[in-house]
Amino acid sequence: MAYESIIYNVKNEIATITFNRPKALNALNQALLGELSAALDEIAADENIRVLILTGAGDKAFVAGADITELATFNSLQAKHFAARGHAIINKLQQLPIAVIAAVNGFALGGGTEISIACDFIYAADNAKFGQPEINLGIIPGFGGTQRLPRLIGSNMAKELIFTGKMISAEQALRLGLVNRVIPAEKLMEEVMQTAGEIATKGRVSLREAKQAINAGMNVDLASGCRIEIDAFALCMASPDSKEGTGAFLEKRPAKFKGRLTE
Ligand code: CO8
């Protein structure tokens, strides 16, 4: 599919989606959401992709939230439909069986913070700014912010951010555990690519199972989470990658994971 509101490319088993409406600070409108959804479907169907990176076009923004010009025209039912569509797409992003890294290069506000925290982790440029400013528009987060943000940084911190609508810097986000690393803006993509390249050499099944066990385990009690891990561990042992990984160790050579799901 040809895309306009995003740029989609794949190189060395690493896919990159760049939100591409820089004049509107990459704000999320219906067209962009549709293209994001289609690109995620392409990625889910492609067994050669090991890692996905999300970033924003230009040097000012990752995503400055939902497109307010579009949002302002919605009645309550249209808003419900828009929020539900956003949730479905962000859930699809979170459930991809590969690693997903947000490279946040500027403003990540409202829907921008919400997309970034649905990724597996965030590397932020030193000029990045996060926030849930919806309260200043007389609304609340609608793409998962009231749910994922408290799970990530605790309910009190999430409430402060959501109640005040204030932006926080990349350094503050680092202290809150919202981002994994803060990187000089000009080095951000290089560092993200390096980590993505490292992850791309690992076993596909083990990465998928680790991700699913962590994500599923976050929403259940410890005993249930441990049972999820036991099943996932057993499943990994049935994969060609586990034979290659353990065999390579015993033969004192580097493992070469093929990433196939079956023999
Ligand atoms: N929507 C539409 N246009 C935007 C948006 C946006 N979210 N953000 C910026 N723009 C546009 C500006 O209007 C401006 O356009 P123009 O040049 O035509 O006037 C251009 O981008 C550049 O922006 P600024 O001139 O404002 O740039 P500044 O550097 O002065 O300010 C800010 C940057 C601080 C990021 C500022 O643009 C801003 O506050 N933007 C809005 C941020 C915001 O409130 N985001 C939350 C939106 S609501 C949301 O995300 C809810 C998600 C779930 C919804 C589901 C419910 C249905």
mmCIF file of C-alpha atoms and ligand atoms in Angstrom:
data_model
loop_
_atom_site.group_PDB
_atom_site.id
_atom_site.type_symbol
_atom_site.label_atom_id
_atom_site.label_comp_id
_atom_site.label_asym_id
_atom_site.label_seq_id
_atom_site.Cartn_x
_atom_site.Cartn_y
_atom_site.Cartn_z
ATOM 1 C CA MET A 1 0.000 0.000 0.000
ATOM 2 C CA ALA A 2 1.220 3.529 -0.776
ATOM 3 C CA TYR A 3 1.331 5.726 2.314
ATOM 4 C CA GLU A 4 1.154 9.522 2.650
ATOM 5 C CA SER A 5 0.713 10.317 6.330
ATOM 6 C CA ILE A 6 3.383 7.841 7.372
ATOM 7 C CA ILE A 7 6.663 6.705 5.846
ATOM 8 C CA TYR A 8 7.119 2.956 6.029
ATOM 9 C CA ASN A 9 10.353 1.173 5.259
ATOM 10 C CA VAL A 10 12.132 -2.050 6.102
ATOM 11 C CA LYS A 11 15.891 -2.577 6.161
ATOM 12 C CA ASN A 12 17.865 -5.485 7.603
ATOM 13 C CA GLU A 13 14.739 -7.002 9.208
ATOM 14 C CA ILE A 14 14.006 -3.707 10.995
ATOM 15 C CA ALA A 15 10.833 -1.837 10.029
ATOM 16 C CA THR A 16 10.427 1.887 10.651
ATOM 17 C CA ILE A 17 7.168 3.813 10.707
ATOM 18 C CA THR A 18 7.681 7.586 10.613
ATOM 19 C CA PHE A 19 4.622 9.713 11.390
ATOM 20 C CA ASN A 20 4.693 12.157 8.509
ATOM 21 C CA ARG A 21 2.592 15.264 9.015
ATOM 22 C CA PRO A 22 5.376 17.573 10.190
ATOM 23 C CA LYS A 23 3.428 20.788 9.463
ATOM 24 C CA ALA A 24 0.855 19.659 12.047
ATOM 25 C CA LEU A 25 3.555 18.223 14.343
ATOM 26 C CA ASN A 26 2.535 14.724 13.154
ATOM 27 C CA ALA A 27 -0.913 15.004 14.775
ATOM 28 C CA LEU A 28 -3.048 11.874 14.427
ATOM 29 C CA ASN A 29 -5.966 12.280 12.043
ATOM 30 C CA GLN A 30 -8.244 9.588 10.641
ATOM 31 C CA ALA A 31 -6.113 9.160 7.505
ATOM 32 C CA LEU A 32 -2.927 8.686 9.507
ATOM 33 C CA LEU A 33 -4.590 6.186 11.852
ATOM 34 C CA GLY A 34 -5.829 4.186 8.838
ATOM 35 C CA GLU A 35 -2.336 4.062 7.363
ATOM 36 C CA LEU A 36 -0.795 3.130 10.713
ATOM 37 C CA SER A 37 -3.285 0.280 11.024
ATOM 38 C CA ALA A 38 -2.502 -0.978 7.491
ATOM 39 C CA ALA A 39 1.262 -0.814 8.098
ATOM 40 C CA LEU A 40 0.859 -2.787 11.341
ATOM 41 C CA ASP A 41 -1.051 -5.460 9.408
ATOM 42 C CA GLU A 42 1.766 -5.600 6.823
ATOM 43 C CA ILE A 43 4.315 -6.025 9.608
ATOM 44 C CA ALA A 44 2.290 -8.716 11.411
ATOM 45 C CA ALA A 45 2.126 -10.707 8.160
ATOM 46 C CA ASP A 46 5.866 -10.451 7.412
ATOM 47 C CA GLU A 47 7.947 -13.131 9.151
ATOM 48 C CA ASN A 48 11.166 -11.395 8.117
ATOM 49 C CA ILE A 49 10.599 -8.338 10.308
ATOM 50 C CA ARG A 50 12.130 -8.655 13.783
ATOM 51 C CA VAL A 51 11.869 -5.115 15.199
ATOM 52 C CA LEU A 52 9.649 -2.083 14.603
ATOM 53 C CA ILE A 53 10.729 1.486 15.316
ATOM 54 C CA LEU A 54 8.236 4.356 15.550
ATOM 55 C CA THR A 55 9.384 7.946 15.154
ATOM 56 C CA GLY A 56 8.214 11.339 13.872
ATOM 57 C CA ALA A 57 9.153 13.332 10.757
ATOM 58 C CA GLY A 58 10.977 16.617 11.316
ATOM 59 C CA ASP A 59 12.964 17.651 14.339
ATOM 60 C CA LYS A 60 10.126 19.031 16.452
ATOM 61 C CA ALA A 61 7.665 16.254 17.193
ATOM 62 C CA PHE A 62 7.069 12.550 17.582
ATOM 63 C CA VAL A 63 3.282 13.060 17.654
ATOM 64 C CA ALA A 64 1.571 16.157 19.135
ATOM 65 C CA GLY A 65 -1.621 14.200 19.855
ATOM 66 C CA ALA A 66 -4.881 13.708 18.054
ATOM 67 C CA ASP A 67 -5.546 16.275 15.330
ATOM 68 C CA ILE A 68 -7.477 18.948 17.223
ATOM 69 C CA THR A 69 -9.010 20.467 14.049
ATOM 70 C CA GLU A 70 -10.638 17.087 13.363
ATOM 71 C CA LEU A 71 -11.392 16.389 17.039
ATOM 72 C CA ALA A 72 -13.238 19.708 17.427
ATOM 73 C CA THR A 73 -15.869 18.605 14.879
ATOM 74 C CA PHE A 74 -16.797 15.325 16.607
ATOM 75 C CA ASN A 75 -20.067 14.771 18.420
ATOM 76 C CA SER A 76 -20.097 12.300 21.314
ATOM 77 C CA LEU A 77 -20.819 9.255 19.140
ATOM 78 C CA GLN A 78 -18.120 10.148 16.628
ATOM 79 C CA ALA A 79 -15.690 10.672 19.516
ATOM 80 C CA LYS A 80 -16.571 7.231 20.875
ATOM 81 C CA HIS A 81 -15.949 5.683 17.467
ATOM 82 C CA PHE A 82 -12.647 7.580 17.074
ATOM 83 C CA ALA A 83 -11.418 6.591 20.563
ATOM 84 C CA ALA A 84 -12.424 2.937 20.007
ATOM 85 C CA ARG A 85 -10.609 2.891 16.661
ATOM 86 C CA GLY A 86 -7.509 4.409 18.261
ATOM 87 C CA HIS A 87 -7.630 1.778 21.040
ATOM 88 C CA ALA A 88 -7.947 -1.062 18.524
ATOM 89 C CA ILE A 89 -4.925 0.171 16.577
ATOM 90 C CA ILE A 90 -2.820 0.799 19.675
ATOM 91 C CA ASN A 91 -3.735 -2.663 21.009
ATOM 92 C CA LYS A 92 -2.641 -4.118 17.682
ATOM 93 C CA LEU A 93 0.665 -2.259 18.046
ATOM 94 C CA GLN A 94 1.161 -3.525 21.611
ATOM 95 C CA GLN A 95 0.383 -7.103 20.608
ATOM 96 C CA LEU A 96 2.815 -7.332 17.675
ATOM 97 C CA PRO A 97 4.966 -10.430 18.319
ATOM 98 C CA ILE A 98 8.185 -8.484 17.672
ATOM 99 C CA ALA A 99 10.061 -5.797 19.609
ATOM 100 C CA VAL A 100 8.661 -2.271 19.174
ATOM 101 C CA ILE A 101 10.787 0.734 20.112
ATOM 102 C CA ALA A 102 9.537 4.332 20.237
ATOM 103 C CA ALA A 103 12.212 6.819 19.171
ATOM 104 C CA VAL A 104 10.662 9.988 20.594
ATOM 105 C CA ASN A 105 12.175 12.994 18.845
ATOM 106 C CA GLY A 106 10.327 16.009 20.261
ATOM 107 C CA PHE A 107 6.733 16.499 21.434
ATOM 108 C CA ALA A 108 4.890 13.311 22.401
ATOM 109 C CA LEU A 109 1.637 14.741 23.697
ATOM 110 C CA GLY A 110 -1.796 13.208 24.259
ATOM 111 C CA GLY A 111 -2.107 10.422 21.688
ATOM 112 C CA GLY A 112 1.664 10.762 21.151
ATOM 113 C CA THR A 113 2.454 9.770 24.739
ATOM 114 C CA GLU A 114 -0.236 7.075 24.484
ATOM 115 C CA ILE A 115 1.314 5.509 21.370
ATOM 116 C CA SER A 116 4.823 5.673 22.825
ATOM 117 C CA ILE A 117 3.860 3.900 26.055
ATOM 118 C CA ALA A 118 2.193 1.076 24.109
ATOM 119 C CA CYS A 119 5.608 0.343 22.580
ATOM 120 C CA ASP A 120 7.919 -2.088 24.387
ATOM 121 C CA PHE A 121 10.218 0.739 25.452
ATOM 122 C CA ILE A 122 11.096 4.316 24.646
ATOM 123 C CA TYR A 123 14.377 5.991 23.805
ATOM 124 C CA ALA A 124 13.918 9.760 23.977
ATOM 125 C CA ALA A 125 15.873 12.586 22.371
ATOM 126 C CA ASP A 126 17.055 15.149 24.904
ATOM 127 C CA ASN A 127 14.515 17.639 23.448
ATOM 128 C CA ALA A 128 11.561 15.246 23.912
ATOM 129 C CA LYS A 129 8.532 16.387 25.873
ATOM 130 C CA PHE A 130 5.795 14.113 27.173
ATOM 131 C CA GLY A 131 2.375 14.984 28.532
ATOM 132 C CA GLN A 132 -1.360 14.390 28.576
ATOM 133 C CA PRO A 133 -2.684 17.901 27.894
ATOM 134 C CA GLU A 134 -6.250 16.775 27.138
ATOM 135 C CA ILE A 135 -7.569 18.442 30.315
ATOM 136 C CA ASN A 136 -6.688 21.805 28.729
ATOM 137 C CA LEU A 137 -9.099 20.923 25.902
ATOM 138 C CA GLY A 138 -11.877 19.936 28.302
ATOM 139 C CA ILE A 139 -11.471 16.223 27.562
ATOM 140 C CA ILE A 140 -9.475 13.277 28.934
ATOM 141 C CA PRO A 141 -6.946 10.921 27.342
ATOM 142 C CA GLY A 142 -8.800 8.705 24.863
ATOM 143 C CA PHE A 143 -6.142 6.376 23.476
ATOM 144 C CA GLY A 144 -5.309 4.480 26.695
ATOM 145 C CA GLY A 145 -3.566 7.169 28.773
ATOM 146 C CA THR A 146 -5.744 6.715 31.858
ATOM 147 C CA GLN A 147 -4.933 2.984 31.793
ATOM 148 C CA ARG A 148 -1.368 2.440 30.528
ATOM 149 C CA LEU A 149 0.219 5.501 32.148
ATOM 150 C CA PRO A 150 -0.737 4.561 35.764
ATOM 151 C CA ARG A 151 0.445 0.997 35.135
ATOM 152 C CA LEU A 152 3.789 2.361 33.952
ATOM 153 C CA ILE A 153 4.562 5.215 36.390
ATOM 154 C CA GLY A 154 2.039 4.655 39.204
ATOM 155 C CA SER A 155 -1.400 6.170 39.649
ATOM 156 C CA ASN A 156 -0.336 9.246 41.650
ATOM 157 C CA MET A 157 2.200 10.404 39.080
ATOM 158 C CA ALA A 158 -0.220 9.649 36.245
ATOM 159 C CA LYS A 159 -2.945 11.631 38.010
ATOM 160 C CA GLU A 160 -0.650 14.631 38.454
ATOM 161 C CA LEU A 161 0.220 14.601 34.740
ATOM 162 C CA ILE A 162 -3.388 14.060 33.610
ATOM 163 C CA PHE A 163 -4.926 16.560 36.106
ATOM 164 C CA THR A 164 -2.457 19.381 35.341
ATOM 165 C CA GLY A 165 -1.903 18.711 31.638
ATOM 166 C CA LYS A 166 1.709 19.791 32.159
ATOM 167 C CA MET A 167 4.538 18.650 29.923
ATOM 168 C CA ILE A 168 7.584 16.923 31.332
ATOM 169 C CA SER A 169 11.096 16.842 29.909
ATOM 170 C CA ALA A 170 12.915 13.746 28.696
ATOM 171 C CA GLU A 171 15.041 13.800 31.885
ATOM 172 C CA GLN A 172 11.922 13.889 34.092
ATOM 173 C CA ALA A 173 10.427 11.065 32.025
ATOM 174 C CA LEU A 174 13.620 9.074 32.601
ATOM 175 C CA ARG A 175 13.358 9.543 36.363
ATOM 176 C CA LEU A 176 9.715 8.357 36.260
ATOM 177 C CA GLY A 177 10.648 5.194 34.371
ATOM 178 C CA LEU A 178 8.634 6.340 31.367
ATOM 179 C CA VAL A 179 11.668 6.200 29.071
ATOM 180 C CA ASN A 180 14.665 3.864 29.140
ATOM 181 C CA ARG A 181 17.289 6.273 27.822
ATOM 182 C CA VAL A 182 17.761 9.954 26.977
ATOM 183 C CA ILE A 183 20.016 10.528 23.979
ATOM 184 C CA PRO A 184 21.285 13.705 22.254
ATOM 185 C CA ALA A 185 18.744 14.373 19.468
ATOM 186 C CA GLU A 186 21.285 14.015 16.652
ATOM 187 C CA LYS A 187 22.303 10.554 17.916
ATOM 188 C CA LEU A 188 18.809 9.203 18.665
ATOM 189 C CA MET A 189 18.219 7.109 15.528
ATOM 190 C CA GLU A 190 21.760 5.743 15.536
ATOM 191 C CA GLU A 191 21.369 4.482 19.119
ATOM 192 C CA VAL A 192 17.871 3.122 18.473
ATOM 193 C CA MET A 193 19.123 1.304 15.356
ATOM 194 C CA GLN A 194 21.981 -0.197 17.328
ATOM 195 C CA THR A 195 19.645 -1.648 19.953
ATOM 196 C CA ALA A 196 17.183 -2.766 17.256
ATOM 197 C CA GLY A 197 20.025 -4.478 15.366
ATOM 198 C CA GLU A 198 21.086 -6.311 18.515
ATOM 199 C CA ILE A 199 17.531 -7.494 19.222
ATOM 200 C CA ALA A 200 17.148 -8.595 15.569
ATOM 201 C CA THR A 201 19.886 -11.206 16.062
ATOM 202 C CA LYS A 202 17.929 -12.998 18.829
ATOM 203 C CA GLY A 203 15.538 -15.911 18.508
ATOM 204 C CA ARG A 204 12.173 -14.918 17.126
ATOM 205 C CA VAL A 205 10.168 -17.361 19.228
ATOM 206 C CA SER A 206 11.942 -16.490 22.477
ATOM 207 C CA LEU A 207 11.447 -12.777 21.907
ATOM 208 C CA ARG A 208 7.763 -13.276 21.120
ATOM 209 C CA GLU A 209 7.214 -15.518 24.143
ATOM 210 C CA ALA A 210 9.119 -13.194 26.501
ATOM 211 C CA LYS A 211 7.060 -10.235 25.309
ATOM 212 C CA GLN A 212 3.752 -12.053 25.593
ATOM 213 C CA ALA A 213 4.611 -13.415 29.048
ATOM 214 C CA ILE A 214 5.536 -9.943 30.315
ATOM 215 C CA ASN A 215 2.511 -8.227 28.765
ATOM 216 C CA ALA A 216 0.021 -10.885 29.905
ATOM 217 C CA GLY A 217 1.679 -11.186 33.314
ATOM 218 C CA MET A 218 1.301 -7.440 34.005
ATOM 219 C CA ASN A 219 -2.476 -7.849 34.139
ATOM 220 C CA VAL A 220 -2.780 -10.928 36.370
ATOM 221 C CA ASP A 221 -1.695 -12.011 39.860
ATOM 222 C CA LEU A 222 1.843 -13.354 40.398
ATOM 223 C CA ALA A 223 0.861 -17.041 40.517
ATOM 224 C CA SER A 224 -1.066 -16.772 37.234
ATOM 225 C CA GLY A 225 1.826 -14.842 35.689
ATOM 226 C CA CYS A 226 4.270 -17.571 36.705
ATOM 227 C CA ARG A 227 2.036 -20.167 35.053
ATOM 228 C CA ILE A 228 2.086 -18.087 31.858
ATOM 229 C CA GLU A 229 5.885 -18.097 32.034
ATOM 230 C CA ILE A 230 6.071 -21.884 32.523
ATOM 231 C CA ASP A 231 3.993 -22.495 29.380
ATOM 232 C CA ALA A 232 5.971 -19.920 27.384
ATOM 233 C CA PHE A 233 9.266 -21.455 28.525
ATOM 234 C CA ALA A 234 8.138 -24.916 27.441
ATOM 235 C CA LEU A 235 7.020 -23.574 24.068
ATOM 236 C CA CYS A 236 10.449 -21.982 23.500
ATOM 237 C CA MET A 237 12.113 -25.348 24.093
ATOM 238 C CA ALA A 238 10.134 -26.727 21.137
ATOM 239 C CA SER A 239 11.538 -24.105 18.745
ATOM 240 C CA PRO A 240 14.507 -24.577 16.382
ATOM 241 C CA ASP A 241 16.061 -21.510 17.983
ATOM 242 C CA SER A 242 16.386 -23.202 21.381
ATOM 243 C CA LYS A 243 18.281 -26.095 19.762
ATOM 244 C CA GLU A 244 20.522 -23.614 17.960
ATOM 245 C CA GLY A 245 21.092 -21.452 21.077
ATOM 246 C CA THR A 246 21.924 -24.272 23.471
ATOM 247 C CA GLY A 247 23.860 -26.188 20.781
ATOM 248 C CA ALA A 248 25.956 -23.123 19.925
ATOM 249 C CA PHE A 249 26.838 -22.608 23.588
ATOM 250 C CA LEU A 250 27.961 -26.213 23.986
ATOM 251 C CA GLU A 251 29.955 -26.039 20.729
ATOM 252 C CA LYS A 252 31.539 -22.745 21.869
ATOM 253 C CA ARG A 253 30.376 -20.770 18.815
ATOM 254 C CA PRO A 254 28.032 -17.782 18.371
ATOM 255 C CA ALA A 255 24.389 -18.743 17.885
ATOM 256 C CA LYS A 256 22.838 -18.020 14.500
ATOM 257 C CA PHE A 257 19.107 -17.800 14.962
ATOM 258 C CA LYS A 258 17.096 -18.309 11.794
ATOM 259 C CA GLY A 259 13.930 -16.943 13.317
ATOM 260 C CA ARG A 260 11.656 -19.618 11.871
ATOM 261 C CA LEU A 261 8.711 -20.645 13.996
ATOM 262 C CA THR A 262 9.055 -24.337 13.084
ATOM 263 C CA GLU A 263 11.747 -26.744 11.822
HETATM 264 N N1 CO8 B 1 -3.653 18.934 16.224
HETATM 265 C C1 CO8 B 1 -3.669 19.698 15.109
HETATM 266 N N2 CO8 B 1 -2.703 20.592 14.800
HETATM 267 C C2 CO8 B 1 -1.667 20.686 15.657
HETATM 268 C C3 CO8 B 1 -1.588 19.900 16.831
HETATM 269 C C4 CO8 B 1 -2.639 18.984 17.104
HETATM 270 N N3 CO8 B 1 -2.635 18.169 18.160
HETATM 271 N N4 CO8 B 1 -0.449 20.234 17.485
HETATM 272 C C5 CO8 B 1 0.152 21.173 16.742
HETATM 273 N N5 CO8 B 1 -0.566 21.446 15.643
HETATM 274 C C6 CO8 B 1 -0.266 22.410 14.584
HETATM 275 C C7 CO8 B 1 -0.484 23.851 15.034
HETATM 276 O O1 CO8 B 1 -1.837 24.200 14.924
HETATM 277 C C8 CO8 B 1 0.410 24.594 14.069
HETATM 278 O O2 CO8 B 1 -0.243 24.689 12.829
HETATM 279 P P1 CO8 B 1 -0.201 26.096 11.996
HETATM 280 O O3 CO8 B 1 1.264 26.285 11.674
HETATM 281 O O4 CO8 B 1 -1.037 25.794 10.800
HETATM 282 O O5 CO8 B 1 -0.733 27.134 12.888
HETATM 283 C C9 CO8 B 1 1.594 23.655 13.873
HETATM 284 O O6 CO8 B 1 1.124 22.366 14.265
HETATM 285 C C10 CO8 B 1 2.769 24.012 14.755
HETATM 286 O O7 CO8 B 1 2.333 24.083 16.089
HETATM 287 P P2 CO8 B 1 2.554 25.391 17.026
HETATM 288 O O8 CO8 B 1 2.691 26.626 16.195
HETATM 289 O O9 CO8 B 1 1.523 25.369 18.086
HETATM 290 O O10 CO8 B 1 4.001 25.023 17.623
HETATM 291 P P3 CO8 B 1 4.596 25.479 19.037
HETATM 292 O O11 CO8 B 1 6.020 25.074 19.023
HETATM 293 O O12 CO8 B 1 4.257 26.886 19.321
HETATM 294 O O13 CO8 B 1 3.797 24.568 20.108
HETATM 295 C C11 CO8 B 1 2.886 22.514 20.982
HETATM 296 C C12 CO8 B 1 3.949 23.185 20.089
HETATM 297 C C13 CO8 B 1 3.137 22.887 22.442
HETATM 298 C C14 CO8 B 1 3.014 21.012 20.800
HETATM 299 C C15 CO8 B 1 1.484 23.009 20.560
HETATM 300 O O14 CO8 B 1 1.361 22.855 19.145
HETATM 301 C C16 CO8 B 1 0.361 22.259 21.205
HETATM 302 O O15 CO8 B 1 0.042 22.509 22.353
HETATM 303 N N6 CO8 B 1 -0.297 21.318 20.464
HETATM 304 C C17 CO8 B 1 -1.444 20.600 20.941
HETATM 305 C C18 CO8 B 1 -1.034 19.477 21.868
HETATM 306 C C19 CO8 B 1 -2.240 18.770 22.442
HETATM 307 O O16 CO8 B 1 -3.080 19.353 23.108
HETATM 308 N N7 CO8 B 1 -2.335 17.459 22.188
HETATM 309 C C20 CO8 B 1 -3.399 16.634 22.676
HETATM 310 C C21 CO8 B 1 -4.477 16.493 21.639
HETATM 311 S S1 CO8 B 1 -5.880 15.594 22.250
HETATM 312 C C22 CO8 B 1 -5.397 13.973 22.208
HETATM 313 O O17 CO8 B 1 -4.304 13.613 21.813
HETATM 314 C C23 CO8 B 1 -6.394 12.978 22.682
HETATM 315 C C24 CO8 B 1 -6.139 11.602 22.056
HETATM 316 C C25 CO8 B 1 -7.337 10.721 22.151
HETATM 317 C C26 CO8 B 1 -8.520 11.256 21.473
HETATM 318 C C27 CO8 B 1 -9.611 10.274 21.392
HETATM 319 C C28 CO8 B 1 -10.956 10.938 21.689
HETATM 320 C C29 CO8 B 1 -11.882 11.030 20.543
#
